[in-house]
Short mmCIF file of C-alpha atoms in Angstrom, two decimals:
data_model
loop_
_atom_site.label_atom_id
_atom_site.label_comp_id
_atom_site.label_asym_id
_atom_site.label_seq_id
_atom_site.Cartn_x
_atom_site.Cartn_y
_atom_site.Cartn_z
CA MET A 595 -59.69 46.16 58.74
CA ALA A 596 -62.53 45.40 56.34
CA LYS A 597 -61.17 41.89 55.80
CA LYS A 598 -61.23 41.33 59.55
CA GLN A 599 -64.83 42.54 59.79
CA ALA A 600 -65.90 40.43 56.82
CA LYS A 601 -64.27 37.38 58.38
CA ALA A 602 -66.08 38.03 61.66
CA ILE A 603 -69.40 38.29 59.83
CA THR A 604 -68.88 35.09 57.89
CA ASP A 605 -67.70 33.22 60.99
CA ALA A 606 -70.79 34.30 62.91
CA ALA A 607 -73.00 33.32 59.98
CA ARG A 608 -71.40 29.86 59.78
CA LYS A 609 -71.96 29.38 63.49
CA GLN A 610 -75.61 30.42 63.14
CA HIS A 611 -75.97 28.21 60.06
CA GLY A 612 -74.66 25.23 61.98
CA ARG A 613 -77.02 25.89 64.85
CA LEU A 614 -80.01 26.18 62.52
CA MET A 615 -79.07 23.03 60.62
CA GLY A 616 -78.77 21.21 63.93
CA MET A 617 -82.25 22.38 64.82
CA ALA A 618 -83.49 21.18 61.41
CA VAL A 619 -82.08 17.71 62.05
CA LYS A 620 -83.80 17.54 65.43
CA ALA A 621 -87.13 18.90 64.13
CA LYS A 622 -90.05 16.54 64.50
CA ASP A 623 -92.17 17.66 61.55
CA LYS A 624 -91.31 18.40 57.94
CA GLU A 625 -92.54 22.01 58.04
CA THR A 626 -90.26 22.98 60.93
CA LYS A 627 -87.32 21.19 59.32
CA GLU A 628 -87.81 23.10 56.06
CA ARG A 629 -88.15 26.41 57.92
CA HIS A 630 -84.85 25.90 59.75
CA LYS A 631 -83.08 24.89 56.56
CA HIS A 632 -84.46 27.96 54.78
CA LEU A 633 -83.31 30.24 57.61
CA ALA A 634 -79.85 28.65 57.55
CA LYS A 635 -79.55 29.20 53.80
CA ASN A 636 -80.71 32.82 54.06
CA THR A 637 -78.29 33.47 56.91
CA LEU A 638 -75.32 32.51 54.75
CA ALA A 639 -76.64 34.54 51.80
CA SER A 640 -77.16 37.63 53.94
CA ALA A 641 -73.71 37.33 55.50
CA ALA A 642 -72.09 36.97 52.08
CA ALA A 643 -73.89 40.09 50.85
CA ALA A 644 -72.86 42.07 53.93
CA ALA A 645 -69.23 40.98 53.54
CA ARG A 646 -69.32 41.96 49.87
CA ARG A 647 -70.70 45.42 50.76
CA LEU A 648 -67.97 45.87 53.36
CA GLN A 649 -65.31 44.96 50.80
CA ILE A 650 -66.71 47.37 48.21
CA THR A 651 -66.88 50.16 50.78
CA ALA A 652 -63.28 49.53 51.84
CA GLU A 653 -62.13 49.62 48.21
CA ASN A 654 -63.99 52.89 47.62
CA VAL A 655 -62.41 54.45 50.69
CA ALA A 656 -58.93 53.33 49.62
CA ASP A 657 -59.46 54.74 46.12
CA SER A 658 -60.71 58.03 47.51
CA TYR A 659 -57.72 58.29 49.83
CA ALA A 660 -55.31 57.55 46.98
CA ARG A 661 -56.95 60.21 44.80
CA SER A 662 -56.78 62.82 47.54
CA MET A 663 -53.11 62.05 48.23
CA LYS A 664 -52.31 62.28 44.51
CA LYS A 665 -54.17 65.59 44.27
CA ALA A 666 -52.36 66.96 47.32
CA ALA A 667 -49.00 65.92 45.86
CA GLU A 668 -49.76 67.64 42.54
CA GLU A 669 -50.74 70.95 44.14
CA LYS A 670 -48.06 73.60 44.57
CA PRO A 671 -46.81 73.85 48.11
CA PRO A 672 -47.56 77.18 49.76
CA ALA A 673 -44.91 79.87 49.30
CA ALA A 674 -42.27 79.73 51.98
CA LYS A 675 -42.37 82.54 54.48
CA PRO A 676 -39.26 84.71 54.61
CA ALA A 677 -36.95 83.93 57.50
CA LYS A 678 -37.38 86.19 60.49
CA ALA A 679 -34.71 88.79 61.03
CA ALA A 680 -32.37 88.34 63.99
CA LYS A 681 -33.81 89.53 67.25
CA PRO A 682 -32.81 93.06 68.14
CA ALA A 683 -30.22 93.37 70.90
CA LYS A 684 -31.59 94.09 74.35
CA LYS A 685 -31.23 97.61 75.60
CA LYS A 686 -28.83 98.08 78.45
CA LYS A 687 -30.19 99.45 81.68
CA GLY A 688 -28.28 102.37 82.66
#
C-alpha cells in the first residue's frame, strides 16, 4: 500500500514539475523563469522526501507487526477449559 501511495505522490510531483517547467519556458523575464524552475526543483525534492518517509513508516509498521506476531507465538496458549459435562436428562412430566 505504501508503494502505491509513494508512486501516486511521485506521479503528481512529476506532473506538477512538468507544468512548472512549461511555465518557465513561456516566462517573459529571467526572474520569473528562475522562480518557476526553482519551484519545479523543490517540488521533486519534496515529493521524494515524502515518498521516503512513507517507505520508512511502512517498514517500521511491518517490523512492529512481525515482532508482535513472534511474541504472540512464543507466549504459552491459555490453559484449555475442561469439557462441559453432558447435559442432564430432562425430567419427565408426570
